[in-house]
CSV table of C-alpha atoms and ligand atoms in Angstrom, one decimal:
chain,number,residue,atom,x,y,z
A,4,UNK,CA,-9.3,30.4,-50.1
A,5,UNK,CA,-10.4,32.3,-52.7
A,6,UNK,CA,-9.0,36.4,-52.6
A,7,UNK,CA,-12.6,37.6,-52.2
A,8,UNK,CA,-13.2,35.1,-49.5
A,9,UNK,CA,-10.4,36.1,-47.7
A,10,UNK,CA,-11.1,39.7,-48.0
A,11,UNK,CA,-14.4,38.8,-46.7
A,12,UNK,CA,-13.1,37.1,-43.9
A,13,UNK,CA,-10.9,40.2,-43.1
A,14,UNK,CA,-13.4,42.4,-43.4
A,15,UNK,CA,-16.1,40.2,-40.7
A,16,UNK,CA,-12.7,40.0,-38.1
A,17,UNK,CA,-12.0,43.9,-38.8
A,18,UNK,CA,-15.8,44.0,-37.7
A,19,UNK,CA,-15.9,41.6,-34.6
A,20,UNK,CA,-12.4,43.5,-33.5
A,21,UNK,CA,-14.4,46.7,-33.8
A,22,UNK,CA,-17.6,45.0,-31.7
A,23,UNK,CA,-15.6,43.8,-28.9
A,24,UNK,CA,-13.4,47.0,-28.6
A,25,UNK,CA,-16.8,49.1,-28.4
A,26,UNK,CA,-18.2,46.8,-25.5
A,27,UNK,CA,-14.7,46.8,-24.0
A,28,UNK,CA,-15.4,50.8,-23.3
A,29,UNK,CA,-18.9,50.4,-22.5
A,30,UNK,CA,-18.2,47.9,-19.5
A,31,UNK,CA,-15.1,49.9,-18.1
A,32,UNK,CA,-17.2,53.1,-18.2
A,33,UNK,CA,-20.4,50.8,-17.1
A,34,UNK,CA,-17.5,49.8,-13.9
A,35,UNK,CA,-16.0,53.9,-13.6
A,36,UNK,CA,-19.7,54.8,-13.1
A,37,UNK,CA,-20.8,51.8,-10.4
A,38,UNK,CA,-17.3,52.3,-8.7
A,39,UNK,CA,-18.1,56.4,-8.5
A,40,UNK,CA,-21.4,54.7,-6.8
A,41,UNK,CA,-19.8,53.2,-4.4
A,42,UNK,CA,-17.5,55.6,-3.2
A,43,UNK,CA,-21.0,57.8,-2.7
A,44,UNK,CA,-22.6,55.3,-0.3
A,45,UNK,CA,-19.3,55.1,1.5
A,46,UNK,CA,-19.2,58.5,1.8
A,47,UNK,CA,-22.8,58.8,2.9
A,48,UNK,CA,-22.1,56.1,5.3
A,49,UNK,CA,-19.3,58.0,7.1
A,50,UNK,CA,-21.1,61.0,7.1
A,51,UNK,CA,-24.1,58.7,9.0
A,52,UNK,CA,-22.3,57.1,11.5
A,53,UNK,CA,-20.1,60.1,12.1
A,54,UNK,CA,-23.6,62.5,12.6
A,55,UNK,CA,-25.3,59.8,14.7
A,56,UNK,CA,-22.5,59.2,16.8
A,57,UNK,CA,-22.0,55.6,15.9
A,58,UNK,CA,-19.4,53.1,16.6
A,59,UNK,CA,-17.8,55.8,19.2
A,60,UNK,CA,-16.0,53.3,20.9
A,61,UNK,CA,-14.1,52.3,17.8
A,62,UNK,CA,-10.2,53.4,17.8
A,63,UNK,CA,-10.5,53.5,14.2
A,64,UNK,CA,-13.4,55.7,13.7
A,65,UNK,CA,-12.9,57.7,16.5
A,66,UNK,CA,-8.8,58.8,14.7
A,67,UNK,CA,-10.6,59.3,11.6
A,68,UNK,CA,-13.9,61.7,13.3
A,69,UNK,CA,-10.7,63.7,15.3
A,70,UNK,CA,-8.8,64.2,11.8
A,71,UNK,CA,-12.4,65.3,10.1
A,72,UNK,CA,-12.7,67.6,13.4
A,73,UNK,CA,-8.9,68.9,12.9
A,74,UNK,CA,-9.6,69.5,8.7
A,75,UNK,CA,-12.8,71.2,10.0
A,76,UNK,CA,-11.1,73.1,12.1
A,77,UNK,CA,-8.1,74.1,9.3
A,78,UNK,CA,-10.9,74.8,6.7
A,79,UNK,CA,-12.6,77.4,9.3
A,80,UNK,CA,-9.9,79.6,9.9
A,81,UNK,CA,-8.9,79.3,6.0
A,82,UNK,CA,-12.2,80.6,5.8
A,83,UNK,CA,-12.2,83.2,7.9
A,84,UNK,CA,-8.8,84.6,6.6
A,85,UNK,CA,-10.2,84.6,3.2
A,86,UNK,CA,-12.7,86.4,4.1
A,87,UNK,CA,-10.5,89.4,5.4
A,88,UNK,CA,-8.5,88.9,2.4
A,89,UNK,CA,-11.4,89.7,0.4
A,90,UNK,CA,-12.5,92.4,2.5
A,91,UNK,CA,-9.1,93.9,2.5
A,92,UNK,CA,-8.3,93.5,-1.2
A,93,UNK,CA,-11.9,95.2,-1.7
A,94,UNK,CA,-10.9,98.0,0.6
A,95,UNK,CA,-7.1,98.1,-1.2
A,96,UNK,CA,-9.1,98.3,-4.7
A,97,UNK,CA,-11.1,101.0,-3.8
A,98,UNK,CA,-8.7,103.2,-2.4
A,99,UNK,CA,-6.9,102.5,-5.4
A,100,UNK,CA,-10.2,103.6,-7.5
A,101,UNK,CA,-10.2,106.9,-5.6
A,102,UNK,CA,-6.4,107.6,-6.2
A,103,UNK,CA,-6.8,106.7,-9.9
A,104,UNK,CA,-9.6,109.3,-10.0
A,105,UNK,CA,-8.1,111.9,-8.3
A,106,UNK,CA,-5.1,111.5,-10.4
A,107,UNK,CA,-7.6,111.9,-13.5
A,108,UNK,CA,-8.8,114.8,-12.2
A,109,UNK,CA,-5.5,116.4,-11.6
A,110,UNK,CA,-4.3,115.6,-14.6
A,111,UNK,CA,-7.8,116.9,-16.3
A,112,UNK,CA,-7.1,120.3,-14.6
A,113,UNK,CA,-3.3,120.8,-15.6
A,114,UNK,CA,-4.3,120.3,-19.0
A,115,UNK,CA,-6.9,122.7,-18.3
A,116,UNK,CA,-4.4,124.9,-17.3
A,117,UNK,CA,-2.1,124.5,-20.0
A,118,UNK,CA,-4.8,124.7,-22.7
A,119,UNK,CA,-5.7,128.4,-20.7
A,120,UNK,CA,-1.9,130.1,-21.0
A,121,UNK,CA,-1.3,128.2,-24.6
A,122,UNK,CA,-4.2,130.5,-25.4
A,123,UNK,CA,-3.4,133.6,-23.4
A,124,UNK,CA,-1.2,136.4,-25.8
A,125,UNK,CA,1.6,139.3,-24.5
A,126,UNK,CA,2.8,142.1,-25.9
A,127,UNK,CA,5.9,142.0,-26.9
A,128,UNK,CA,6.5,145.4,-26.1
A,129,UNK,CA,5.4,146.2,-22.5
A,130,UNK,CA,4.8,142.2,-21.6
A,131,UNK,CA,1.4,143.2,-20.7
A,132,UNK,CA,-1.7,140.6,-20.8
A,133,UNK,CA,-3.4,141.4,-24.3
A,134,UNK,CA,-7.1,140.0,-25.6
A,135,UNK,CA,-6.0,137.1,-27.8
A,136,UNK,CA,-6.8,138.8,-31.4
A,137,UNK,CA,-6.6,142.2,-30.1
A,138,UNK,CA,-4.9,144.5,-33.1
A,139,UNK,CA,-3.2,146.9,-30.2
A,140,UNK,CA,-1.5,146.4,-26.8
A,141,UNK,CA,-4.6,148.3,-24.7
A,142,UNK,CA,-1.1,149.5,-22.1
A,143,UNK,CA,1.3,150.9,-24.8
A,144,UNK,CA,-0.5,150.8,-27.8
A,145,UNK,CA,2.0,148.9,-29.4
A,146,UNK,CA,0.3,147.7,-32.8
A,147,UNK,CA,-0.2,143.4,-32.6
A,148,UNK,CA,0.2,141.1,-35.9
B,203,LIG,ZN1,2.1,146.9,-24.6
Protein backbone atom coordinates (compact mmCIF):
# COMPACT_ATOMS: atom_id res chain seq x y z
CA UNK A 1 0.00 0.00 0.00
CA UNK A 2 1.00 3.02 -1.25
CA UNK A 3 1.90 6.07 1.72
CA UNK A 4 -1.00 8.11 0.40
CA UNK A 5 -3.30 5.07 0.49
CA UNK A 6 -2.56 4.39 3.76
CA UNK A 7 -2.91 7.85 5.02
CA UNK A 8 -6.19 7.69 3.41
CA UNK A 9 -7.10 4.70 5.01
CA UNK A 10 -6.11 6.29 8.40
CA UNK A 11 -7.74 9.16 7.86
CA UNK A 12 -11.54 7.18 6.82
CA UNK A 13 -10.89 4.89 10.34
CA UNK A 14 -9.94 8.29 12.25
CA UNK A 15 -13.48 9.22 10.76
CA UNK A 16 -15.59 6.03 11.37
CA UNK A 17 -13.90 6.06 15.15
CA UNK A 18 -15.13 9.61 15.33
CA UNK A 19 -18.93 8.40 13.91
CA UNK A 20 -19.34 5.65 16.20
CA UNK A 21 -18.04 7.51 19.33
CA UNK A 22 -20.68 10.40 18.50
CA UNK A 23 -23.62 7.78 18.29
CA UNK A 24 -22.12 6.03 21.36
CA UNK A 25 -23.14 9.43 23.42
CA UNK A 26 -26.21 10.03 21.60
CA UNK A 27 -27.71 6.53 22.60
CA UNK A 28 -26.47 6.66 26.33
CA UNK A 29 -27.99 10.10 26.67
CA UNK A 30 -30.98 8.83 24.28
CA UNK A 31 -31.10 5.76 27.42
CA UNK A 32 -30.32 8.71 30.63
CA UNK A 33 -33.35 10.49 29.16
CA UNK A 34 -35.90 7.26 28.66
CA UNK A 35 -34.56 5.88 32.15
CA UNK A 36 -35.40 9.59 33.81
CA UNK A 37 -38.90 8.65 32.01
CA UNK A 38 -39.38 5.89 33.69
CA UNK A 39 -38.58 6.64 37.03
CA UNK A 40 -41.46 9.64 36.36
CA UNK A 41 -44.27 7.09 35.64
CA UNK A 42 -43.07 5.06 38.65
CA UNK A 43 -43.29 7.82 40.59
CA UNK A 44 -46.61 8.87 39.29
CA UNK A 45 -47.77 5.42 39.82
CA UNK A 46 -47.00 5.45 43.60
CA UNK A 47 -48.32 8.66 43.96
CA UNK A 48 -51.76 6.92 42.24
CA UNK A 49 -52.17 4.01 44.05
CA UNK A 50 -50.95 5.63 47.26
CA UNK A 51 -53.92 8.70 46.73
CA UNK A 52 -56.58 6.16 45.66
CA UNK A 53 -55.91 3.84 48.30
CA UNK A 54 -54.86 0.93 46.23
CA UNK A 55 -53.46 -2.41 46.96
CA UNK A 56 -54.13 -1.53 50.96
CA UNK A 57 -53.95 -4.92 51.71
CA UNK A 58 -50.40 -5.27 50.42
CA UNK A 59 -47.61 -5.59 53.31
CA UNK A 60 -45.32 -4.13 50.99
CA UNK A 61 -47.20 -0.99 50.07
CA UNK A 62 -48.75 -0.57 53.09
CA UNK A 63 -44.51 -0.25 54.99
CA UNK A 64 -43.74 2.00 52.22
CA UNK A 65 -47.37 4.44 52.54
CA UNK A 66 -46.40 4.41 56.69
CA UNK A 67 -42.62 5.48 55.94
CA UNK A 68 -44.11 8.30 53.33
CA UNK A 69 -46.58 9.10 56.31
CA UNK A 70 -43.54 9.13 58.90
CA UNK A 71 -41.17 11.51 56.19
CA UNK A 72 -44.38 13.54 55.97
CA UNK A 73 -44.66 13.81 59.23
CA UNK A 74 -40.54 14.75 59.81
CA UNK A 75 -40.90 17.22 56.88
CA UNK A 76 -43.96 19.05 58.77
CA UNK A 77 -42.46 19.83 61.88
CA UNK A 78 -39.00 20.71 59.98
CA UNK A 79 -41.28 23.09 58.46
CA UNK A 80 -42.82 24.53 61.10
CA UNK A 81 -39.41 25.00 63.03
CA UNK A 82 -38.13 26.80 60.06
CA UNK A 83 -40.60 28.89 60.04
CA UNK A 84 -39.96 30.17 63.74
CA UNK A 85 -36.44 30.25 62.82
CA UNK A 86 -37.17 32.66 60.27
CA UNK A 87 -39.41 34.59 62.23
CA UNK A 88 -36.97 34.70 64.99
CA UNK A 89 -33.89 35.54 62.98
CA UNK A 90 -36.17 38.38 61.41
CA UNK A 91 -37.06 39.55 64.83
CA UNK A 92 -33.09 39.06 66.03
CA UNK A 93 -32.12 41.27 62.77
CA UNK A 94 -34.26 43.84 63.52
CA UNK A 95 -33.48 44.45 66.93
CA UNK A 96 -30.16 44.34 65.78
CA UNK A 97 -31.07 47.26 63.07
CA UNK A 98 -32.48 49.31 65.91
CA UNK A 99 -29.30 48.85 68.20
CA UNK A 100 -27.06 49.64 65.21
CA UNK A 101 -29.03 52.84 64.74
CA UNK A 102 -29.22 53.96 68.03
CA UNK A 103 -25.56 53.45 68.34
CA UNK A 104 -25.27 55.78 65.15
CA UNK A 105 -27.07 58.17 66.65
CA UNK A 106 -25.06 58.26 69.85
CA UNK A 107 -22.16 58.22 68.27
CA UNK A 108 -23.58 61.17 65.78
CA UNK A 109 -24.28 63.28 68.99
CA UNK A 110 -20.84 62.80 70.91
CA UNK A 111 -19.18 64.04 67.94
CA UNK A 112 -21.60 66.68 68.01
CA UNK A 113 -20.55 67.35 71.21
CA UNK A 114 -17.02 67.28 70.71
CA UNK A 115 -17.12 69.38 67.57
CA UNK A 116 -19.23 72.10 70.09
CA UNK A 117 -16.28 72.40 73.07
CA UNK A 118 -13.31 71.94 70.28
CA UNK A 119 -14.92 75.19 69.16
CA UNK A 120 -15.74 76.85 72.49
CA UNK A 121 -12.63 79.40 73.71
CA UNK A 122 -11.53 80.49 77.66
CA UNK A 123 -9.70 83.00 79.00
CA UNK A 124 -6.78 82.25 80.12
CA UNK A 125 -6.93 84.63 82.69
CA UNK A 126 -10.22 84.36 84.65
CA UNK A 127 -11.20 80.81 82.88
CA UNK A 128 -14.28 82.42 81.91
CA UNK A 129 -16.40 81.30 78.65
CA UNK A 130 -15.33 83.88 75.88
CA UNK A 131 -17.08 84.44 72.16
CA UNK A 132 -14.71 82.43 69.95
CA UNK A 133 -12.85 85.48 68.07
CA UNK A 134 -13.68 87.89 70.73
CA UNK A 135 -10.37 90.42 71.11
CA UNK A 136 -11.18 90.84 75.12
CA UNK A 137 -12.36 88.49 77.99
CA UNK A 138 -16.06 90.41 78.45
CA UNK A 139 -15.24 89.25 82.73
CA UNK A 140 -11.77 90.70 83.20
CA UNK A 141 -10.98 92.34 80.21
CA UNK A 142 -8.00 90.46 79.76
CA UNK A 143 -6.90 91.28 75.98
CA UNK A 144 -7.28 87.68 73.66
CA UNK A 145 -4.72 86.84 70.70
ZN1 LIG B 1 -11.23 86.85 81.73
Amino acid sequence: MSFADKLKKFTNDAVEKGKGLAEQGKLSLENQKQLDAIKHAQQLIGAYVAENNLLAEDEYVMSQLSAIAAANEIMEKNSSRIAELKAAGAAAAEQAEDAIDEAISEAESAAKSVEEAVQRAFCPECGKEVDPGSRFCPSCGKPLV
